[in-house]
One Martini backbone bead per residue (centre of mass of N, CA, C, O) as a GRO file, in nm:
protein
  454
    1MET     BB    1  18.021   6.847  18.629
    2PRO     BB    2  18.222   7.043  18.530
    3ASP     BB    3  18.229   6.948  18.259
    4GLU     BB    4  17.940   7.014  18.177
    5VAL     BB    5  17.959   7.313  18.246
    6ASN     BB    6  18.201   7.351  18.005
    7VAL     BB    7  18.014   7.269  17.765
    8LEU     BB    8  17.783   7.489  17.820
    9TYR     BB    9  17.961   7.726  17.798
   10ILE     BB   10  18.070   7.686  17.514
   11LYS     BB   11  17.780   7.670  17.366
   12ALA     BB   12  17.713   7.955  17.438
   13LYS     BB   13  17.950   8.109  17.337
   14SER     BB   14  17.894   7.997  17.035
   15TRP     BB   15  17.608   8.151  17.013
   16LEU     BB   16  17.705   8.438  17.067
   17ASN     BB   17  17.958   8.389  16.869
   18ALA     BB   18  17.808   8.403  16.598
   19SER     BB   19  17.661   8.406  16.342
   20PRO     BB   20  17.454   8.643  16.172
   21PRO     BB   21  17.207   8.467  16.191
   22ARG     BB   22  17.205   8.397  16.483
   23THR     BB   23  17.223   8.691  16.587
   24LEU     BB   24  16.934   8.771  16.468
   25THR     BB   25  16.771   8.561  16.626
   26ILE     BB   26  16.835   8.649  16.895
   27GLY     BB   27  16.773   8.943  16.897
   28PHE     BB   28  16.468   8.934  16.824
   29ALA     BB   29  16.424   8.761  17.095
   30LEU     BB   30  16.493   9.000  17.278
   31ILE     BB   31  16.306   9.180  17.204
   32ILE     BB   32  16.047   9.035  17.269
   33ALA     BB   33  16.145   8.999  17.568
   34ALA     BB   34  16.105   9.292  17.626
   35GLY     BB   35  15.827   9.360  17.528
   36VAL     BB   36  15.685   9.166  17.754
   37LEU     BB   37  15.784   9.327  17.999
   38LEU     BB   38  15.649   9.589  17.924
   39LEU     BB   39  15.363   9.495  17.885
   40LYS     BB   40  15.335   9.358  18.190
   41LEU     BB   41  15.294   9.640  18.291
   42PRO     BB   42  15.042   9.805  18.426
   43ILE     BB   43  15.090  10.062  18.245
   44SER     BB   44  15.030   9.899  17.965
   45VAL     BB   45  14.728   9.897  18.062
   46ARG     BB   46  14.391   9.921  18.123
   47GLU     BB   47  14.177   9.966  18.343
   48GLY     BB   48  14.052   9.616  18.395
   49HIS     BB   49  14.314   9.476  18.269
   50ASP     BB   50  14.460   9.188  18.147
   51LEU     BB   51  14.787   9.030  18.067
   52SER     BB   52  14.900   8.774  17.946
   53TRP     BB   53  15.188   8.603  17.867
   54LEU     BB   54  15.100   8.504  17.588
   55ASP     BB   55  14.980   8.779  17.479
   56ALA     BB   56  15.248   8.924  17.515
   57VAL     BB   57  15.402   8.752  17.315
   58PHE     BB   58  15.234   8.811  17.079
   59THR     BB   59  15.236   9.135  17.069
   60ALA     BB   60  15.546   9.142  17.051
   61ALA     BB   61  15.588   8.975  16.803
   62SER     BB   62  15.402   9.124  16.604
   63ALA     BB   63  15.553   9.392  16.614
   64THR     BB   64  15.852   9.304  16.570
   65CYS     BB   65  15.717   9.127  16.304
   66VAL     BB   66  15.525   9.325  16.146
   67THR     BB   67  15.215   9.210  16.132
   68GLY     BB   68  14.912   9.262  16.340
   69LEU     BB   69  14.823   9.053  16.486
   70VAL     BB   70  14.553   9.029  16.744
   71VAL     BB   71  14.415   8.930  17.061
   72VAL     BB   72  14.394   9.224  17.141
   73ASP     BB   73  14.280   9.539  17.148
   74THR     BB   74  14.472   9.814  17.097
   75GLY     BB   75  14.287  10.081  17.149
   76THR     BB   76  14.144   9.953  17.428
   77PHE     BB   77  14.359   9.790  17.624
   78PHE     BB   78  14.576   9.977  17.569
   79SER     BB   79  14.789  10.224  17.673
   80THR     BB   80  15.003  10.465  17.609
   81PHE     BB   81  15.247  10.316  17.683
   82GLY     BB   82  15.173  10.063  17.513
   83HIS     BB   83  15.175  10.194  17.244
   84TRP     BB   84  15.475  10.280  17.244
   85VAL     BB   85  15.599  10.001  17.271
   86ILE     BB   86  15.475   9.904  17.022
   87LEU     BB   87  15.620  10.127  16.815
   88ALA     BB   88  15.902  10.043  16.916
   89LEU     BB   89  15.891   9.758  16.781
   90ILE     BB   90  15.811   9.837  16.498
   91GLN     BB   91  16.072   9.981  16.443
   92VAL     BB   92  16.279   9.773  16.506
   93GLY     BB   93  16.159   9.545  16.329
   94GLY     BB   94  16.140   9.710  16.052
   95LEU     BB   95  16.469   9.804  16.055
   96GLY     BB   96  16.601   9.669  16.270
   97PHE     BB   97  16.849   9.632  16.509
   98MET     BB   98  17.099   9.701  16.345
   99THR     BB   99  17.004   9.966  16.232
  100MET     BB  100  16.968  10.104  16.515
  101SER     BB  101  17.237  10.070  16.635
  102THR     BB  102  17.400  10.217  16.404
  103MET     BB  103  17.262  10.489  16.459
  104PHE     BB  104  17.399  10.507  16.744
  105ALA     BB  105  17.679  10.494  16.637
  106PHE     BB  106  17.672  10.737  16.464
  107PHE     BB  107  17.631  10.926  16.725
  108MET     BB  108  17.892  10.820  16.860
  109ARG     BB  109  18.125  10.779  16.641
  110ARG     BB  110  18.124  10.477  16.580
  111ARG     BB  111  18.286  10.201  16.439
  112LEU     BB  112  18.246   9.941  16.262
  113SER     BB  113  18.286   9.639  16.261
  114LEU     BB  114  18.267   9.336  16.101
  115LYS     BB  115  18.065   9.172  16.224
  116GLU     BB  116  17.832   9.419  16.194
  117ARG     BB  117  17.848   9.414  15.879
  118LEU     BB  118  17.766   9.109  15.848
  119ILE     BB  119  17.491   9.148  15.993
  120LEU     BB  120  17.397   9.358  15.796
  121GLN     BB  121  17.406   9.193  15.538
  122GLU     BB  122  17.182   9.000  15.643
  123ALA     BB  123  16.934   9.182  15.712
  124LEU     BB  124  16.957   9.318  15.403
  125ASN     BB  125  17.027   9.104  15.164
  126GLN     BB  126  17.333   9.098  15.102
  127ASP     BB  127  17.622   8.987  14.883
  128SER     BB  128  17.796   9.238  15.033
  129LEU     BB  129  17.987   9.489  15.183
  130GLN     BB  130  17.956   9.693  15.006
  131GLY     BB  131  17.804   9.967  15.090
  132ILE     BB  132  17.651   9.912  15.375
  133VAL     BB  133  17.670  10.178  15.512
  134LYS     BB  134  17.548  10.356  15.306
  135LEU     BB  135  17.286  10.213  15.324
  136VAL     BB  136  17.206  10.245  15.611
  137ARG     BB  137  17.189  10.558  15.588
  138LYS     BB  138  16.956  10.551  15.393
  139VAL     BB  139  16.748  10.397  15.539
  140ILE     BB  140  16.714  10.585  15.786
  141PHE     BB  141  16.644  10.837  15.609
  142TYR     BB  142  16.394  10.745  15.451
  143ALA     BB  143  16.222  10.618  15.699
  144LEU     BB  144  16.205  10.883  15.863
  145THR     BB  145  16.093  11.079  15.631
  146ILE     BB  146  15.833  10.893  15.580
  147GLU     BB  147  15.719  10.893  15.837
  148ALA     BB  148  15.686  11.185  15.876
  149ALA     BB  149  15.502  11.251  15.644
  150GLY     BB  150  15.296  11.040  15.717
  151SER     BB  151  15.225  11.168  15.999
  152LEU     BB  152  15.139  11.468  15.880
  153LEU     BB  153  14.908  11.363  15.689
  154TYR     BB  154  14.723  11.212  15.904
  155THR     BB  155  14.708  11.450  16.095
  156LEU     BB  156  14.548  11.639  15.927
  157ARG     BB  157  14.310  11.473  15.891
  158PHE     BB  158  14.243  11.402  16.190
  159LEU     BB  159  14.158  11.688  16.266
  160PHE     BB  160  13.864  11.662  16.153
  161ASP     BB  161  13.790  11.435  16.414
  162MET     BB  162  13.999  11.567  16.632
  163ASN     BB  163  14.206  11.654  16.842
  164ALA     BB  164  14.525  11.756  16.812
  165GLY     BB  165  14.659  11.537  17.011
  166LYS     BB  166  14.521  11.292  16.876
  167ALA     BB  167  14.615  11.332  16.594
  168ILE     BB  168  14.913  11.316  16.646
  169TYR     BB  169  14.897  11.029  16.794
  170TYR     BB  170  14.798  10.895  16.536
  171GLY     BB  171  14.967  10.975  16.317
  172ILE     BB  172  15.228  10.838  16.427
  173PHE     BB  173  15.119  10.552  16.449
  174HIS     BB  174  15.031  10.510  16.148
  175GLY     BB  175  15.280  10.580  16.004
  176VAL     BB  176  15.472  10.364  16.117
  177SER     BB  177  15.297  10.125  16.099
  178ILE     BB  178  15.249  10.121  15.772
  179PHE     BB  179  15.523  10.150  15.661
  180ASN     BB  180  15.595   9.878  15.821
  181ASN     BB  181  15.383   9.680  15.769
  182ALA     BB  182  15.190   9.613  16.056
  183GLY     BB  183  14.880   9.684  16.106
  184PHE     BB  184  14.838   9.882  16.349
  185ASP     BB  185  14.584  10.006  16.549
  186LEU     BB  186  14.350  10.290  16.724
  187PHE     BB  187  14.016  10.237  16.692
  188GLY     BB  188  13.880   9.991  16.760
  189ASP     BB  189  13.723   9.669  16.722
  190TYR     BB  190  13.894   9.585  16.468
  191ARG     BB  191  13.856   9.827  16.220
  192SER     BB  192  14.075   9.985  16.126
  193LEU     BB  193  13.990  10.165  15.796
  194SER     BB  194  13.667  10.161  15.795
  195ASP     BB  195  13.608  10.469  15.852
  196TYR     BB  196  13.772  10.523  15.546
  197LEU     BB  197  13.626  10.399  15.279
  198SER     BB  198  13.567  10.699  15.136
  199ASP     BB  199  13.888  10.813  15.164
  200PRO     BB  200  14.104  10.899  14.950
  201PHE     BB  201  14.334  11.012  15.135
  202VAL     BB  202  14.384  10.758  15.327
  203ASN     BB  203  14.400  10.535  15.094
  204LEU     BB  204  14.637  10.651  14.934
  205LEU     BB  205  14.849  10.686  15.169
  206SER     BB  206  14.862  10.383  15.228
  207ILE     BB  207  14.942  10.279  14.958
  208VAL     BB  208  15.213  10.437  14.941
  209LEU     BB  209  15.335  10.334  15.200
  210ILE     BB  210  15.341  10.038  15.158
  211PHE     BB  211  15.502  10.036  14.894
  212LEU     BB  212  15.756  10.161  15.027
  213GLY     BB  213  15.780   9.945  15.247
  214SER     BB  214  15.769   9.679  15.019
  215VAL     BB  215  16.039   9.726  14.808
  216GLY     BB  216  16.271   9.859  14.929
  217PHE     BB  217  16.561  10.039  15.010
  218ILE     BB  218  16.709   9.971  14.750
  219VAL     BB  219  16.502  10.066  14.545
  220LEU     BB  220  16.479  10.373  14.676
  221ALA     BB  221  16.770  10.444  14.625
  222ASP     BB  222  16.750  10.405  14.292
  223LEU     BB  223  16.526  10.607  14.249
  224VAL     BB  224  16.659  10.874  14.365
  225GLU     BB  225  16.942  10.792  14.147
  226TYR     BB  226  16.809  10.816  13.843
  227PRO     BB  227  16.857  11.102  13.740
  228LYS     BB  228  17.177  11.024  13.749
  229ARG     BB  229  17.186  10.753  13.605
  230ARG     BB  230  16.952  10.648  13.388
  231ARG     BB  231  16.920  10.376  13.585
  232LEU     BB  232  16.833  10.022  13.666
  233MET     BB  233  16.849   9.778  13.840
  234LEU     BB  234  16.751   9.470  13.825
  235HIS     BB  235  16.611   9.446  14.095
  236SER     BB  236  16.413   9.686  14.065
  237LYS     BB  237  16.274   9.595  13.802
  238VAL     BB  238  16.142   9.335  13.928
  239VAL     BB  239  15.995   9.452  14.159
  240LEU     BB  240  15.834   9.663  13.999
  241THR     BB  241  15.699   9.465  13.799
  242VAL     BB  242  15.558   9.276  14.002
  243THR     BB  243  15.421   9.463  14.181
  244ALA     BB  244  15.231   9.602  13.964
  245PHE     BB  245  15.100   9.324  13.871
  246LEU     BB  246  14.977   9.251  14.134
  247PHE     BB  247  14.820   9.506  14.198
  248ILE     BB  248  14.641   9.523  13.948
  249ALA     BB  249  14.536   9.240  13.929
  250GLY     BB  250  14.415   9.234  14.226
  251ALA     BB  251  14.229   9.478  14.186
  252VAL     BB  252  14.057   9.353  13.950
  253LEU     BB  253  13.972   9.078  14.094
  254ILE     BB  254  13.839   9.221  14.337
  255LEU     BB  255  13.621   9.369  14.188
  256ILE     BB  256  13.492   9.135  14.049
  257CYS     BB  257  13.430   8.937  14.310
  258GLU     BB  258  13.292   9.200  14.468
  259TYR     BB  259  13.079   9.370  14.336
  260THR     BB  260  12.818   9.174  14.419
  261ASN     BB  261  12.873   9.210  14.727
  262GLU     BB  262  12.674   9.298  14.995
  263ASN     BB  263  12.925   9.273  15.232
  264THR     BB  264  13.128   9.500  15.056
  265LEU     BB  265  13.066   9.646  14.744
  266ASP     BB  266  12.781   9.687  14.639
  267PRO     BB  267  12.694   9.970  14.812
  268LEU     BB  268  12.908  10.109  14.630
  269ASN     BB  269  13.041  10.291  14.454
  270PHE     BB  270  13.277  10.304  14.217
  271GLY     BB  271  13.512  10.454  14.361
  272ASP     BB  272  13.513  10.297  14.627
  273LYS     BB  273  13.570  10.022  14.514
  274PHE     BB  274  13.838  10.098  14.391
  275LEU     BB  275  13.983  10.171  14.652
  276ALA     BB  276  13.936   9.905  14.780
  277SER     BB  277  14.068   9.719  14.582
  278MET     BB  278  14.343   9.846  14.608
  279LEU     BB  279  14.411   9.813  14.890
  280HIS     BB  280  14.348   9.489  14.890
  281SER     BB  281  14.610   9.441  14.705
  282ILE     BB  282  14.849   9.575  14.887
  283SER     BB  283  14.819   9.473  15.167
  284PRO     BB  284  14.946   9.170  15.118
  285ARG     BB  285  15.240   9.301  15.144
  286SER     BB  286  15.221   9.365  15.487
  287GLY     BB  287  14.985   9.575  15.565
  288GLY     BB  288  14.733   9.509  15.755
  289VAL     BB  289  14.507   9.674  15.609
  290SER     BB  290  14.127   9.772  15.627
  291THR     BB  291  13.785   9.860  15.503
  292VAL     BB  292  13.680   9.564  15.485
  293ASP     BB  293  13.555   9.241  15.558
  294VAL     BB  294  13.732   8.967  15.483
  295SER     BB  295  13.511   8.755  15.621
  296SER     BB  296  13.291   8.852  15.371
  297MET     BB  297  13.443   8.753  15.145
  298ARG     BB  298  13.492   8.567  14.906
  299GLN     BB  299  13.675   8.280  14.845
  300ALA     BB  300  13.839   8.376  14.598
  301THR     BB  301  13.926   8.650  14.750
  302GLN     BB  302  14.074   8.480  14.991
  303PHE     BB  303  14.267   8.336  14.805
  304LEU     BB  304  14.409   8.541  14.668
  305ILE     BB  305  14.527   8.691  14.916
  306VAL     BB  306  14.686   8.423  14.981
  307GLY     BB  307  14.876   8.462  14.741
  308LEU     BB  308  14.986   8.751  14.800
  309MET     BB  309  15.087   8.687  15.099
  310PHE     BB  310  15.300   8.483  14.989
  311VAL     BB  311  15.459   8.661  14.835
  312GLY     BB  312  15.469   8.964  14.909
  313ALA     BB  313  15.730   9.137  14.926
  314SER     BB  314  16.066   9.266  14.943
  315PRO     BB  315  16.373   9.276  14.982
  316GLY     BB  316  16.481   9.482  15.209
  317SER     BB  317  16.201   9.512  15.382
  318THR     BB  318  15.932   9.506  15.600
  319GLY     BB  319  15.841   9.252  15.470
  320GLY     BB  320  15.707   8.939  15.361
  321GLY     BB  321  15.742   8.646  15.225
  322ILE     BB  322  15.915   8.518  14.937
  323LYS     BB  323  15.884   8.741  14.746
  324THR     BB  324  15.924   8.853  14.450
  325THR     BB  325  16.196   8.768  14.328
  326THR     BB  326  16.115   8.475  14.379
  327PHE     BB  327  15.861   8.450  14.196
  328ALA     BB  328  16.010   8.550  13.926
  329VAL     BB  329  16.198   8.309  13.913
  330MET     BB  330  15.996   8.083  13.897
  331ILE     BB  331  15.848   8.165  13.636
  332VAL     BB  332  16.095   8.204  13.445
  333ALA     BB  333  16.190   7.890  13.492
  334MET     BB  334  15.962   7.770  13.386
  335LEU     BB  335  15.942   7.894  13.106
  336ALA     BB  336  16.213   7.779  13.024
  337VAL     BB  337  16.139   7.481  13.027
  338ILE     BB  338  15.922   7.494  12.825
  339ARG     BB  339  16.110   7.618  12.597
  340GLY     BB  340  16.398   7.485  12.649
  341LYS     BB  341  16.576   7.659  12.817
  342GLU     BB  342  16.879   7.689  13.003
  343ASP     BB  343  16.843   7.988  13.080
  344ILE     BB  344  16.782   8.260  13.305
  345VAL     BB  345  16.592   8.536  13.221
  346LEU     BB  346  16.617   8.907  13.276
  347PHE     BB  347  16.631   9.162  13.138
  348ARG     BB  348  16.893   9.043  12.964
  349SER     BB  349  16.975   8.880  13.233
  350ARG     BB  350  17.156   8.618  13.357
  351LEU     BB  351  17.108   8.375  13.599
  352GLU     BB  352  17.216   8.230  13.856
  353LYS     BB  353  17.167   7.909  13.988
  354ASP     BB  354  17.145   7.970  14.286
  355LYS     BB  355  16.902   8.149  14.271
  356VAL     BB  356  16.721   7.929  14.176
  357TYR     BB  357  16.755   7.747  14.417
  358LYS     BB  358  16.681   7.919  14.623
  359ALA     BB  359  16.375   7.988  14.526
  360ILE     BB  360  16.306   7.695  14.568
  361THR     BB  361  16.355   7.661  14.852
  362VAL     BB  362  16.186   7.884  14.985
  363THR     BB  363  15.911   7.792  14.861
  364ILE     BB  364  15.906   7.493  14.976
  365TYR     BB  365  15.940   7.565  15.267
  366SER     BB  366  15.693   7.771  15.293
  367LEU     BB  367  15.494   7.546  15.222
  368ALA     BB  368  15.549   7.322  15.425
  369LEU     BB  369  15.497   7.516  15.676
  370LEU     BB  370  15.191   7.587  15.577
  371ILE     BB  371  15.076   7.312  15.594
  372ALA     BB  372  15.152   7.221  15.887
  373ALA     BB  373  15.022   7.464  16.031
  374THR     BB  374  14.722   7.415  15.922
  375MET     BB  375  14.675   7.137  16.026
  376ILE     BB  376  14.710   7.187  16.300
  377LEU     BB  377  14.496   7.426  16.315
  378SER     BB  378  14.264   7.256  16.242
  379VAL     BB  379  14.269   7.096  16.515
  380THR     BB  380  14.271   7.337  16.742
  381GLU     BB  381  14.060   7.469  16.573
  382ASN     BB  382  13.698   7.586  16.505
  383HIS     BB  383  13.729   7.614  16.182
  384THR     BB  384  13.768   7.688  15.874
  385PHE     BB  385  13.995   7.621  15.636
  386MET     BB  386  14.019   7.926  15.510
  387THR     BB  387  14.084   8.048  15.777
  388VAL     BB  388  14.332   7.914  15.865
  389LEU     BB  389  14.499   7.962  15.611
  390PHE     BB  390  14.480   8.280  15.635
  391GLU     BB  391  14.634   8.308  15.893
  392ALA     BB  392  14.880   8.154  15.837
  393THR     BB  393  14.978   8.345  15.601
  394SER     BB  394  14.965   8.595  15.758
  395ALA     BB  395  15.191   8.520  15.972
  396PHE     BB  396  15.425   8.434  15.749
  397ALA     BB  397  15.381   8.729  15.602
  398THR     BB  398  15.337   8.957  15.777
  399ALA     BB  399  15.020   9.097  15.725
  400GLY     BB  400  14.759   9.094  15.931
  401LEU     BB  401  14.527   8.958  15.809
  402SER     BB  402  14.179   8.883  15.907
  403MET     BB  403  13.897   8.651  15.992
  404GLY     BB  404  13.898   8.651  16.329
  405LEU     BB  405  14.067   8.413  16.467
  406THR     BB  406  14.287   8.525  16.660
  407PRO     BB  407  14.092   8.608  16.927
  408GLU     BB  408  14.023   8.267  16.910
  409LEU     BB  409  14.265   8.137  17.008
  410THR     BB  410  14.444   7.905  17.121
  411ASP     BB  411  14.715   7.857  17.284
  412ALA     BB  412  14.839   7.678  17.062
  413GLY     BB  413  14.768   7.858  16.824
  414LYS     BB  414  14.936   8.098  16.927
  415ALA     BB  415  15.221   7.955  16.904
  416ILE     BB  416  15.207   7.886  16.614
  417VAL     BB  417  15.209   8.187  16.518
  418ILE     BB  418  15.455   8.296  16.658
  419VAL     BB  419  15.635   8.119  16.470
  420LEU     BB  420  15.564   8.230  16.220
  421MET     BB  421  15.637   8.501  16.238
  422PHE     BB  422  15.935   8.479  16.299
  423ILE     BB  423  16.015   8.327  16.046
  424GLY     BB  424  15.893   8.543  15.843
  425ARG     BB  425  16.095   8.787  15.958
  426LEU     BB  426  16.380   8.623  15.907
  427GLY     BB  427  16.366   8.369  15.727
  428PRO     BB  428  16.419   8.058  15.643
  429LEU     BB  429  16.738   8.066  15.590
  430THR     BB  430  16.835   8.198  15.853
  431LEU     BB  431  16.737   7.965  16.037
  432PHE     BB  432  16.917   7.765  15.906
  433TYR     BB  433  17.165   7.893  15.962
  434ALA     BB  434  17.146   7.918  16.272
  435ALA     BB  435  17.107   7.601  16.342
  436GLY     BB  436  17.390   7.604  16.177
  437SER     BB  437  17.558   7.648  15.871
  438LYS     BB  438  17.719   7.732  15.613
  439PRO     BB  439  17.770   7.588  15.345
  440GLY     BB  440  18.028   7.460  15.163
  441ARG     BB  441  18.236   7.372  14.959
  442THR     BB  442  18.262   7.118  14.730
  443LEU     BB  443  18.522   6.884  14.641
  444TYR     BB  444  18.317   6.706  14.531
  445ARG     BB  445  18.148   6.483  14.271
  446HIS     BB  446  17.876   6.291  14.177
  447PRO     BB  447  17.758   6.096  13.976
  448GLU     BB  448  17.547   6.071  13.721
  449GLY     BB  449  17.212   6.067  13.709
  450LYS     BB  450  16.864   5.927  13.623
  451ILE     BB  451  16.547   6.059  13.598
  452LEU     BB  452  16.201   6.103  13.597
  453ILE     BB  453  16.005   6.377  13.467
  454GLY     BB  454  15.628   6.398  13.450
   0.00000   0.00000   0.00000
């Protein structure tokens, strides 16, 4: 018996003193656990409501993974204390718990250890430790500045609809939630931003906040320094190009598909149709907000949004999906094969082969995960295939858009969606590395073989 205890102790110690991916996994799990305990407090829900343990886990996971899928209505179910708990989870989940802990370390004037820097490198998806602390400082500054500006602008707009105290409260909540691409709202009845369908100010502000939250802090830092350097990094060029293409193409296609749909855009004037199309084109970047009923859209539009959610945001951002850079590498690699080119070239720069392999791995793993989850949900949930596929993709991409399935999920369905949100926030490869260890360099090569492709 003592030997077994020692073995368990050694295993537990190895997990706690583990690699950065494993530390991130454990950290996010602990944050969700803390959120569950806080949300289960009687003070977190309004009188007459009772939150089950599973629903508490779902809500805490959705907030920490900045998803926005909800099984209970956030605005009417939770109390003010519960709202602040959710907002705190969104903030920690959006910036990452290591970024938040680093911020406190700065306040305490404490130097970061090598292990902490390695964890930050993994959390921010960086290739090296060089300049990691400087980047974290920029992340904290940009995030807090943008959130403050967004909160102030929302507050000024909400002052026309509610008293000052409520306007400030709603302004802060939605400023933080939408910048972090969480998609949580306080308007009640699962309405999201539908009350502001024809409001250019709220729509454009939401679009800007989702964009700033989805392109990644690396790109934001590069854009801020552009006037001084007069050039952008390759990463920024790819992110901005793909983001702009998906946003414009998505808006045009949504406008075309929904233009005559009497349940969505048909009753609106052209200006409102255009606004709604733009918002629902960028919201799949992981924004999670909507002004029209997604379940009333045509299936072509819903499938388009599934594709946009699957691509998702960009590396180092608050969003999910396979990421815009992965999508770009896959497309360029495909074109290179079609043209018979050996090198994968983006903006006159040749990409390393391991980047292509990584992009293929992330895409295939994500597709396999979505296929498996959709098949299981098709069994556990009594809904159409499109509804199930949409909800599964939204959970994995931490998009938060819903066709109405989430509040009706069975217990098994909730568990599956929780897992999808967790994997989507951490990233497929991080979880792979957390389960084992990063592969080392192979010291030998097998003989070359040949197979037929295509």
